[in-house]
PDB file of C-alpha atoms in Angstrom:
ATOM      1  CA  MET A1278     191.003 -97.766   5.175  1.00 74.00           C
ATOM      2  CA  GLU A1279     188.766-100.701   3.988  1.00 91.00           C
ATOM      3  CA  LEU A1280     185.795 -98.095   3.632  1.00 95.00           C
ATOM      4  CA  TYR A1281     187.181 -96.754   0.397  1.00 93.00           C
ATOM      5  CA  GLN A1282     187.013-100.358  -1.145  1.00 95.00           C
ATOM      6  CA  LEU A1283     183.348 -99.924  -1.302  1.00 97.00           C
ATOM      7  CA  SER A1284     181.511 -98.019  -3.880  1.00 97.00           C
ATOM      8  CA  PRO A1285     180.803 -94.281  -3.303  1.00 97.00           C
ATOM      9  CA  ILE A1286     177.081 -95.188  -2.873  1.00 98.00           C
ATOM     10  CA  GLN A1287     177.975 -98.043  -0.470  1.00 98.00           C
ATOM     11  CA  GLN A1288     180.022 -95.648   1.476  1.00 98.00           C
ATOM     12  CA  ASN A1289     177.263 -93.122   1.810  1.00 98.00           C
ATOM     13  CA  VAL A1290     174.640 -95.526   2.865  1.00 98.00           C
ATOM     14  CA  LEU A1291     176.787 -97.280   5.438  1.00 98.00           C
ATOM     15  CA  ILE A1292     178.044 -93.836   6.939  1.00 98.00           C
ATOM     16  CA  ALA A1293     174.456 -92.681   7.313  1.00 98.00           C
ATOM     17  CA  SER A1294     173.267 -96.174   8.799  1.00 98.00           C
ATOM     18  CA  ILE A1295     175.877 -95.996  11.273  1.00 97.00           C
ATOM     19  CA  MET A1296     174.859 -92.255  12.195  1.00 97.00           C
ATOM     20  CA  GLY A1297     171.251 -93.154  12.188  1.00 96.00           C
ATOM     21  CA  ASP A1298     169.644 -96.467  13.505  1.00 94.00           C
ATOM     22  CA  GLY A1299     172.944 -98.693  13.198  1.00 96.00           C
ATOM     23  CA  GLU A1300     175.690 -99.235  15.726  1.00 96.00           C
ATOM     24  CA  ILE A1301     179.203-100.552  15.685  1.00 97.00           C
ATOM     25  CA  THR A1302     179.419-103.130  18.204  1.00 94.00           C
ATOM     26  CA  LYS A1303     181.873-102.803  21.259  1.00 90.00           C
ATOM     27  CA  ILE A1304     184.468-105.362  21.948  1.00 88.00           C
ATOM     28  CA  TYR A1305     184.464-106.136  25.470  1.00 83.00           C
ATOM     29  CA  LYS A1306     187.212-107.149  27.912  1.00 81.00           C
ATOM     30  CA  ASN A1307     188.005-111.050  27.534  1.00 80.00           C
ATOM     31  CA  SER A1308     186.112-111.347  24.188  1.00 83.00           C
ATOM     32  CA  ARG A1309     187.298-113.665  21.799  1.00 86.00           C
ATOM     33  CA  ARG A1310     186.497-111.187  18.852  1.00 89.00           C
ATOM     34  CA  LYS A1311     189.386-109.358  17.278  1.00 91.00           C
ATOM     35  CA  ASN A1312     187.274-106.800  15.404  1.00 95.00           C
ATOM     36  CA  ASN A1313     184.018-104.773  15.767  1.00 95.00           C
ATOM     37  CA  SER A1314     180.837-105.732  13.699  1.00 96.00           C
ATOM     38  CA  TYR A1315     177.763-103.858  12.662  1.00 97.00           C
ATOM     39  CA  ARG A1316     174.322-104.175  14.243  1.00 96.00           C
ATOM     40  CA  GLU A1317     171.078-102.474  13.423  1.00 96.00           C
ATOM     41  CA  HIS A1318     167.698-103.402  15.336  1.00 95.00           C
ATOM     42  CA  TYR A1319     164.466-102.904  13.789  1.00 93.00           C
ATOM     43  CA  GLY A1320     160.523-103.507  14.439  1.00 92.00           C
ATOM     44  CA  GLN A1321     158.544-105.727  12.223  1.00 90.00           C
ATOM     45  CA  ALA A1322     157.044-102.583  10.493  1.00 92.00           C
ATOM     46  CA  GLN A1323     160.465-101.699   9.285  1.00 94.00           C
ATOM     47  CA  GLU A1324     161.552-104.877   8.041  1.00 95.00           C
ATOM     48  CA  LYS A1325     161.042-103.908   4.129  1.00 96.00           C
ATOM     49  CA  TYR A1326     163.009-100.839   4.626  1.00 97.00           C
ATOM     50  CA  ARG A1327     165.943-102.883   5.861  1.00 96.00           C
ATOM     51  CA  GLU A1328     165.675-105.307   3.112  1.00 96.00           C
ATOM     52  CA  TRP A1329     165.841-102.351   0.771  1.00 97.00           C
ATOM     53  CA  LYS A1330     168.685-101.047   2.608  1.00 97.00           C
ATOM     54  CA  GLN A1331     170.675-104.551   2.616  1.00 97.00           C
ATOM     55  CA  LEU A1332     170.441-104.608  -1.217  1.00 97.00           C
ATOM     56  CA  PHE A1333     173.172-101.876  -1.256  1.00 97.00           C
ATOM     57  CA  LEU A1334     175.527-103.916   0.867  1.00 97.00           C
ATOM     58  CA  PRO A1335     174.627-107.524   0.160  1.00 96.00           C
ATOM     59  CA  ASP A1336     178.261-108.780   0.654  1.00 95.00           C
ATOM     60  CA  LEU A1337     178.499-106.899   3.933  1.00 96.00           C
ATOM     61  CA  LEU A1338     175.315-107.245   6.015  1.00 96.00           C
ATOM     62  CA  TYR A1339     172.920-110.168   6.487  1.00 96.00           C
ATOM     63  CA  PHE A1340     169.699-110.538   8.428  1.00 95.00           C
ATOM     64  CA  ASN A1341     169.222-112.424  11.798  1.00 93.00           C
ATOM     65  CA  LYS A1342     165.431-112.393  11.661  1.00 86.00           C
ATOM     66  CA  LYS A1343     164.953-114.117  15.014  1.00 88.00           C
ATOM     67  CA  CYS A1344     166.601-111.123  16.566  1.00 91.00           C
ATOM     68  CA  HIS A1345     165.074-108.701  14.059  1.00 93.00           C
ATOM     69  CA  SER A1346     168.643-107.380  13.326  1.00 95.00           C
ATOM     70  CA  LEU A1347     170.540-106.347  10.218  1.00 96.00           C
ATOM     71  CA  CYS A1348     174.171-107.216  10.945  1.00 96.00           C
ATOM     72  CA  SER A1349     177.700-108.051   9.890  1.00 96.00           C
ATOM     73  CA  ARG A1350     180.452-110.442  10.801  1.00 95.00           C
ATOM     74  CA  SER A1351     183.278-109.054  12.813  1.00 95.00           C
ATOM     75  CA  LEU A1352     185.309-107.305  10.355  1.00 95.00           C
ATOM     76  CA  PRO A1353     188.508-104.958  10.068  1.00 96.00           C
ATOM     77  CA  LEU A1354     186.375-102.342   8.544  1.00 97.00           C
ATOM     78  CA  PHE A1355     184.289-101.889  11.403  1.00 97.00           C
ATOM     79  CA  SER A1356     187.307-101.899  13.675  1.00 96.00           C
ATOM     80  CA  GLN A1357     188.811 -99.140  11.767  1.00 97.00           C
ATOM     81  CA  LEU A1358     185.449 -97.156  11.593  1.00 97.00           C
ATOM     82  CA  TYR A1359     184.769 -97.317  15.363  1.00 97.00           C
ATOM     83  CA  PRO A1360     186.767 -94.455  16.504  1.00 96.00           C
ATOM     84  CA  HIS A1361     185.296 -92.274  13.922  1.00 97.00           C
ATOM     85  CA  PHE A1362     181.767 -92.800  15.269  1.00 97.00           C
ATOM     86  CA  TYR A1363     182.554 -93.126  19.008  1.00 96.00           C
ATOM     87  CA  ASN A1364     184.497 -90.984  21.394  1.00 94.00           C
ATOM     88  CA  SER A1365     186.664 -91.967  24.280  1.00 91.00           C
ATOM     89  CA  LYS A1366     183.488 -92.515  26.297  1.00 91.00           C
ATOM     90  CA  ASN A1367     182.073 -94.949  23.761  1.00 91.00           C
ATOM     91  CA  GLN A1368     179.300 -92.188  23.038  1.00 93.00           C
ATOM     92  CA  LYS A1369     178.299 -92.001  19.376  1.00 94.00           C
ATOM     93  CA  GLN A1370     179.591 -88.853  17.712  1.00 96.00           C
ATOM     94  CA  VAL A1371     179.439 -87.389  14.188  1.00 97.00           C
ATOM     95  CA  PRO A1372     182.334 -88.717  11.990  1.00 97.00           C
ATOM     96  CA  GLU A1373     183.880 -85.409  10.989  1.00 96.00           C
ATOM     97  CA  ASN A1374     186.677 -86.711   8.893  1.00 97.00           C
ATOM     98  CA  LEU A1375     184.372 -89.018   7.015  1.00 98.00           C
ATOM     99  CA  LEU A1376     181.970 -86.119   6.184  1.00 97.00           C
ATOM    100  CA  PRO A1377     183.689 -85.140   2.986  1.00 97.00           C
ATOM    101  CA  THR A1378     182.869 -88.702   1.669  1.00 97.00           C
ATOM    102  CA  CYS A1379     179.160 -88.109   2.093  1.00 98.00           C
ATOM    103  CA  THR A1380     178.166 -86.111  -1.033  1.00 97.00           C
ATOM    104  CA  LEU A1381     175.417 -88.380  -2.570  1.00 97.00           C
ATOM    105  CA  PRO A1382     171.630 -88.158  -2.174  1.00 96.00           C
ATOM    106  CA  HIS A1383     171.909 -91.755  -0.706  1.00 98.00           C
ATOM    107  CA  PHE A1384     173.452 -90.177   2.449  1.00 98.00           C
ATOM    108  CA  LEU A1385     170.596 -87.641   3.022  1.00 98.00           C
ATOM    109  CA  ALA A1386     168.096 -90.247   2.101  1.00 98.00           C
ATOM    110  CA  VAL A1387     169.141 -93.085   4.487  1.00 98.00           C
ATOM    111  CA  LEU A1388     169.719 -90.612   7.358  1.00 98.00           C
ATOM    112  CA  TYR A1389     166.227 -89.161   6.775  1.00 98.00           C
ATOM    113  CA  MET A1390     164.658 -92.541   6.661  1.00 97.00           C
ATOM    114  CA  ASP A1391     166.503 -93.804   9.694  1.00 97.00           C
ATOM    115  CA  ASP A1392     165.887 -90.849  11.942  1.00 95.00           C
ATOM    116  CA  GLY A1393     163.780 -88.327  10.101  1.00 95.00           C
ATOM    117  CA  THR A1394     159.990 -87.512  10.355  1.00 95.00           C
ATOM    118  CA  LEU A1395     157.581 -85.913   7.905  1.00 96.00           C
ATOM    119  CA  SER A1396     155.437 -83.870  10.297  1.00 94.00           C
ATOM    120  CA  ILE A1397     152.250 -82.258   9.258  1.00 94.00           C
ATOM    121  CA  THR A1398     150.558 -79.414  11.006  1.00 91.00           C
ATOM    122  CA  LYS A1399     146.872 -78.935  10.515  1.00 93.00           C
ATOM    123  CA  ARG A1400     144.926 -75.849  10.670  1.00 90.00           C
ATOM    124  CA  ILE A1401     141.155 -75.857  10.500  1.00 93.00           C
ATOM    125  CA  ASN A1402     138.958 -72.897   9.505  1.00 92.00           C
ATOM    126  CA  HIS A1403     135.536 -74.018  10.331  1.00 94.00           C
ATOM    127  CA  THR A1404     133.886 -70.863   8.800  1.00 94.00           C
ATOM    128  CA  LYS A1405     135.288 -71.521   5.601  1.00 91.00           C
ATOM    129  CA  LYS A1406     135.119 -75.171   5.926  1.00 94.00           C
ATOM    130  CA  ARG A1407     138.861 -75.472   5.045  1.00 91.00           C
ATOM    131  CA  ILE A1408     141.710 -77.591   6.470  1.00 93.00           C
ATOM    132  CA  TYR A1409     145.172 -76.544   5.923  1.00 90.00           C
ATOM    133  CA  LEU A1410     148.157 -79.028   5.952  1.00 92.00           C
ATOM    134  CA  THR A1411     151.603 -77.738   6.287  1.00 90.00           C
ATOM    135  CA  PRO A1412     154.518 -80.333   5.903  1.00 92.00           C
ATOM    136  CA  SER A1413     157.871 -79.980   7.842  1.00 93.00           C
ATOM    137  CA  ILE A1414     160.943 -82.387   8.060  1.00 95.00           C
ATOM    138  CA  MET A1415     162.740 -83.273  11.080  1.00 95.00           C
ATOM    139  CA  LEU A1416     166.051 -85.176  11.651  1.00 95.00           C
ATOM    140  CA  ALA A1417     165.745 -86.508  15.171  1.00 92.00           C
ATOM    141  CA  LEU A1418     169.291 -86.819  15.767  1.00 91.00           C
ATOM    142  CA  GLN A1419     169.150 -85.958  19.554  1.00 87.00           C
ATOM    143  CA  CYS A1420     171.917 -88.608  20.196  1.00 89.00           C
ATOM    144  CA  PHE A1421     174.238 -86.085  19.081  1.00 94.00           C
ATOM    145  CA  PRO A1422     175.279 -82.988  21.271  1.00 93.00           C
ATOM    146  CA  VAL A1423     174.880 -79.601  19.790  1.00 94.00           C
ATOM    147  CA  HIS A1424     178.371 -79.169  18.703  1.00 94.00           C
ATOM    148  CA  GLU A1425     178.202 -82.496  16.573  1.00 95.00           C
ATOM    149  CA  LEU A1426     174.947 -81.377  15.145  1.00 96.00           C
ATOM    150  CA  ASN A1427     176.557 -78.082  14.079  1.00 96.00           C
ATOM    151  CA  LEU A1428     179.253 -80.110  12.349  1.00 96.00           C
ATOM    152  CA  LEU A1429     176.421 -82.022  10.369  1.00 97.00           C
ATOM    153  CA  GLN A1430     174.303 -78.952   9.763  1.00 96.00           C
ATOM    154  CA  GLN A1431     177.394 -77.064   8.347  1.00 96.00           C
ATOM    155  CA  HIS A1432     178.179 -80.166   5.963  1.00 97.00           C
ATOM    156  CA  ILE A1433     174.557 -80.540   4.575  1.00 97.00           C
ATOM    157  CA  HIS A1434     174.522 -76.835   4.000  1.00 95.00           C
ATOM    158  CA  ASN A1435     177.715 -76.639   2.344  1.00 95.00           C
ATOM    159  CA  THR A1436     177.364 -79.807   0.245  1.00 96.00           C
ATOM    160  CA  PHE A1437     173.601 -80.074  -0.510  1.00 94.00           C
ATOM    161  CA  ASN A1438     172.759 -76.316   0.065  1.00 91.00           C
ATOM    162  CA  TYR A1439     169.839 -77.146   2.544  1.00 93.00           C
ATOM    163  CA  ALA A1440     169.678 -75.216   5.695  1.00 92.00           C
ATOM    164  CA  PHE A1441     168.620 -77.075   8.529  1.00 95.00           C
ATOM    165  CA  LYS A1442     167.837 -75.231  11.822  1.00 94.00           C
ATOM    166  CA  LEU A1443     168.630 -76.440  15.431  1.00 93.00           C
ATOM    167  CA  CYS A1444     165.423 -77.043  17.257  1.00 90.00           C
ATOM    168  CA  SER A1445     165.000 -78.072  20.909  1.00 89.00           C
ATOM    169  CA  THR A1446     163.652 -81.294  21.890  1.00 88.00           C
ATOM    170  CA  PRO A1447     163.116 -82.865  25.576  1.00 88.00           C
ATOM    171  CA  SER A1448     165.001 -86.005  24.609  1.00 87.00           C
ATOM    172  CA  GLY A1449     168.617 -86.982  24.236  1.00 86.00           C
ATOM    173  CA  HIS A1450     171.113 -84.078  24.142  1.00 86.00           C
ATOM    174  CA  GLY A1451     168.165 -81.704  23.720  1.00 88.00           C
ATOM    175  CA  TYR A1452     168.461 -80.623  19.938  1.00 90.00           C
ATOM    176  CA  MET A1453     167.699 -81.928  16.476  1.00 93.00           C
ATOM    177  CA  LEU A1454     167.591 -80.524  13.038  1.00 95.00           C
ATOM    178  CA  ARG A1455     164.501 -79.123  11.452  1.00 94.00           C
ATOM    179  CA  PHE A1456     163.408 -77.217   8.241  1.00 89.00           C
ATOM    180  CA  THR A1457     161.460 -74.093   8.909  1.00 75.00           C
ATOM    181  CA  SER A1458     160.620 -73.711   5.203  1.00 80.00           C
ATOM    182  CA  VAL A1459     157.856 -75.476   3.138  1.00 84.00           C
ATOM    183  CA  GLN A1460     159.686 -74.883   0.112  1.00 81.00           C
ATOM    184  CA  HIS A1461     162.884 -76.585   1.510  1.00 86.00           C
ATOM    185  CA  THR A1462     160.760 -79.478   2.640  1.00 91.00           C
ATOM    186  CA  PHE A1463     159.451 -80.144  -0.870  1.00 89.00           C
ATOM    187  CA  SER A1464     162.848 -79.511  -2.321  1.00 88.00           C
ATOM    188  CA  PHE A1465     164.500 -81.877  -0.131  1.00 94.00           C
ATOM    189  CA  LEU A1466     161.922 -84.669  -0.800  1.00 93.00           C
ATOM    190  CA  ASN A1467     162.413 -83.936  -4.486  1.00 89.00           C
ATOM    191  CA  PHE A1468     166.116 -84.259  -4.183  1.00 92.00           C
ATOM    192  CA  ILE A1469     166.230 -87.597  -2.495  1.00 95.00           C
ATOM    193  CA  SER A1470     163.382 -88.930  -4.587  1.00 93.00           C
ATOM    194  CA  PRO A1471     165.594 -90.849  -7.133  1.00 92.00           C
ATOM    195  CA  VAL A1472     166.738 -92.949  -4.222  1.00 96.00           C
ATOM    196  CA  THR A1473     163.593 -93.063  -2.082  1.00 96.00           C
ATOM    197  CA  ASN A1474     160.969 -93.832  -4.846  1.00 92.00           C
ATOM    198  CA  THR A1475     162.393 -97.543  -5.024  1.00 94.00           C
ATOM    199  CA  CYS A1476     161.375 -97.872  -1.231  1.00 97.00           C
ATOM    200  CA  PRO A1477     157.718 -97.849  -0.956  1.00 95.00           C
ATOM    201  CA  SER A1478     157.493 -98.949   2.541  1.00 96.00           C
ATOM    202  CA  MET A1479     158.912 -95.562   3.417  1.00 97.00           C
ATOM    203  CA  PHE A1480     156.541 -93.418   1.335  1.00 96.00           C
ATOM    204  CA  TYR A1481     154.806 -92.136   4.553  1.00 96.00           C
ATOM    205  CA  LYS A1482     157.930 -90.192   5.102  1.00 96.00           C
ATOM    206  CA  THR A1483     159.413 -89.730   1.670  1.00 96.00           C
ATOM    207  CA  ASN A1484     156.353 -89.295  -0.891  1.00 93.00           C
ATOM    208  CA  TRP A1485     154.366 -86.103  -0.259  1.00 91.00           C
ATOM    209  CA  GLU A1486     151.527 -86.910  -2.705  1.00 87.00           C
ATOM    210  CA  TRP A1487     151.083 -90.399  -1.279  1.00 92.00           C
ATOM    211  CA  ARG A1488     151.170 -88.980   2.407  1.00 94.00           C
ATOM    212  CA  TYR A1489     148.696 -86.141   1.388  1.00 92.00           C
ATOM    213  CA  ASN A1490     146.308 -88.412  -0.074  1.00 90.00           C
ATOM    214  CA  LYS A1491     146.365 -90.622   3.096  1.00 93.00           C
ATOM    215  CA  GLU A1492     145.673 -87.629   5.315  1.00 94.00           C
ATOM    216  CA  LYS A1493     143.188 -86.234   3.178  1.00 93.00           C
ATOM    217  CA  GLN A1494     141.258 -89.506   3.292  1.00 93.00           C
ATOM    218  CA  LEU A1495     141.428 -89.584   7.057  1.00 95.00           C
ATOM    219  CA  LEU A1496     140.316 -86.076   7.496  1.00 96.00           C
ATOM    220  CA  LEU A1497     137.229 -86.219   4.979  1.00 95.00           C
ATOM    221  CA  LYS A1498     135.946 -89.224   7.205  1.00 95.00           C
ATOM    222  CA  GLN A1499     135.850 -86.704  10.031  1.00 95.00           C
ATOM    223  CA  TYR A1500     135.087 -83.412   8.110  1.00 96.00           C
ATOM    224  CA  PRO A1501     133.214 -84.826   5.042  1.00 94.00           C
ATOM    225  CA  ASN A1502     132.154 -81.263   3.869  1.00 92.00           C
ATOM    226  CA  TYR A1503     135.592 -79.676   4.112  1.00 94.00           C
ATOM    227  CA  GLU A1504     138.264 -78.598   1.465  1.00 91.00           C
ATOM    228  CA  ILE A1505     141.607 -80.100   2.202  1.00 91.00           C
ATOM    229  CA  ILE A1506     144.360 -77.659   1.071  1.00 86.00           C
ATOM    230  CA  ALA A1507     148.305 -78.256   1.279  1.00 83.00           C
ATOM    231  CA  SER A1508     150.605 -75.465   1.905  1.00 74.00           C
ATOM    232  CA  SER A1509     152.892 -75.779  -1.100  1.00 61.00           C
ATOM    233  CA  SER A1510     155.894 -74.436  -3.040  1.00 47.00           C
ATOM    234  CA  ASP A1511     155.472 -73.500  -6.559  1.00 48.00           C
ATOM    235  CA  CYS A1512     156.164 -77.065  -7.575  1.00 46.00           C
ATOM    236  CA  TYR A1513     152.835 -77.980  -6.105  1.00 53.00           C
ATOM    237  CA  LYS A1514     150.773 -75.465  -7.583  1.00 64.00           C
ATOM    238  CA  PRO A1515     147.915 -76.618  -9.894  1.00 70.00           C
ATOM    239  CA  TYR A1516     149.042 -77.749 -13.385  1.00 82.00           C
ATOM    240  CA  SER A1517     148.679 -75.067 -16.121  1.00 84.00           C
ATOM    241  CA  PRO A1518     147.230 -76.034 -19.574  1.00 87.00           C
ATOM    242  CA  GLU A1519     150.728 -75.245 -21.031  1.00 88.00           C
ATOM    243  CA  GLU A1520     152.285 -77.796 -18.555  1.00 90.00           C
ATOM    244  CA  ILE A1521     149.783 -80.385 -19.269  1.00 90.00           C
ATOM    245  CA  ASN A1522     150.273 -80.047 -23.017  1.00 91.00           C
ATOM    246  CA  ARG A1523     154.040 -80.181 -22.679  1.00 91.00           C
ATOM    247  CA  MET A1524     153.731 -83.469 -20.404  1.00 91.00           C
ATOM    248  CA  ILE A1525     151.461 -84.995 -23.172  1.00 91.00           C
ATOM    249  CA  THR A1526     153.900 -84.194 -25.709  1.00 92.00           C
ATOM    250  CA  LEU A1527     157.103 -85.441 -23.793  1.00 92.00           C
ATOM    251  CA  HIS A1528     155.163 -88.449 -22.759  1.00 91.00           C
ATOM    252  CA  LYS A1529     154.162 -89.491 -26.155  1.00 91.00           C
ATOM    253  CA  ASN A1530     157.662 -88.924 -27.375  1.00 92.00           C
ATOM    254  CA  GLY A1531     158.809 -91.472 -25.013  1.00 92.00           C
ATOM    255  CA  GLU A1532     160.466 -89.428 -22.468  1.00 91.00           C
ATOM    256  CA  LYS A1533     161.038 -90.808 -18.915  1.00 90.00           C
ATOM    257  CA  ILE A1534     159.017 -89.605 -15.908  1.00 89.00           C
ATOM    258  CA  SER A1535     162.264 -88.282 -14.283  1.00 86.00           C
ATOM    259  CA  ASP A1536     163.045 -86.328 -17.478  1.00 88.00           C
ATOM    260  CA  ILE A1537     159.547 -84.809 -17.696  1.00 90.00           C
ATOM    261  CA  ALA A1538     159.631 -83.823 -14.182  1.00 85.00           C
ATOM    262  CA  ARG A1539     163.006 -82.049 -14.727  1.00 82.00           C
ATOM    263  CA  VAL A1540     161.702 -80.150 -17.805  1.00 87.00           C
ATOM    264  CA  ILE A1541     158.674 -78.696 -16.400  1.00 87.00           C
ATOM    265  CA  ASN A1542     160.112 -78.173 -12.767  1.00 81.00           C
ATOM    266  CA  ARG A1543     157.898 -80.758 -11.032  1.00 81.00           C
ATOM    267  CA  THR A1544     158.789 -83.533  -8.522  1.00 74.00           C
ATOM    268  CA  TYR A1545     158.857 -87.099  -9.864  1.00 78.00           C
ATOM    269  CA  TRP A1546     155.857 -88.144  -7.894  1.00 74.00           C
ATOM    270  CA  SER A1547     153.903 -85.333  -8.874  1.00 77.00           C
ATOM    271  CA  VAL A1548     154.324 -86.286 -12.538  1.00 85.00           C
ATOM    272  CA  VAL A1549     153.625 -89.796 -11.651  1.00 83.00           C
ATOM    273  CA  TYR A1550     150.265 -88.968 -10.198  1.00 78.00           C
ATOM    274  CA  LYS A1551     149.606 -86.538 -12.969  1.00 85.00           C
ATOM    275  CA  VAL A1552     150.372 -88.867 -15.777  1.00 88.00           C
ATOM    276  CA  ARG A1553     148.034 -91.566 -14.015  1.00 83.00           C
ATOM    277  CA  GLU A1554     145.177 -88.913 -13.884  1.00 81.00           C
ATOM    278  CA  LEU A1555     145.524 -87.996 -17.469  1.00 87.00           C
ATOM    279  CA  LYS A1556     145.482 -91.808 -18.546  1.00 88.00           C
ATOM    280  CA  GLU A1557     142.146 -92.054 -16.531  1.00 82.00           C
ATOM    281  CA  LYS A1558     140.701 -89.084 -18.406  1.00 83.00           C
ATOM    282  CA  ASN A1559     141.956 -90.946 -21.733  1.00 86.00           C
ATOM    283  CA  LEU A1560     144.226 -87.926 -22.505  1.00 85.00           C
ATOM    284  CA  LEU A1561     147.289 -90.136 -22.618  1.00 84.00           C
TER     285      LEU A1561
END
């Protein structure tokens, strides 16, 4: 199959895109086309994200900006892929036989940025003047029936060790995937961060520190004397003096942010913001 002529990253990005916002176009009766093509509509607000995605497949996908579409020519590749992604009724399905190919964080990152949501639950304690923010992640893949979601759920668990739960929804086939653990939410965002940190236009979904600061600013306008507290995993607890000293030493030794994050068991973006804060205090 021509899919395997693409690099592993390209394969993961393309498969996730077809499962997510993209589609393989149908060939209608009496059409002159011999092969299927790819098409992905988007709104103006998502154009930067589509430009980011197209960089992975520059020889395959191009823009039709008049139609707000990322698309391809009619190619044998998409004719070969069509029966993997669509059943006999031309309904989208999870490509079971291609899932073993989807082992890179790029697969989860694109699937999440296409169809995921970083949802934040707010709990206000007016007595203590505190507002608690609890993040959770949803994959709104309700276009797939429950048995298809079970395939994807099991693949993600077996391959990436993330346990999404089935959750009911009033749209589509009635189900989507969701994390019920805050710790898993932070772990997931950290896992895909080497991919997503190159796409600033999607930080509202992928960068918890960025999103938390935005939510905090909005809430403080409405509740100026309240304390905003984020429910968090251990990775998001306050930095200890030992961690700060270790960060300073590693940074002065020229270590990369990603390496510092791994050594002190923090997320990439948590370290980015902490380094910025230390520089502002002239500690770095």
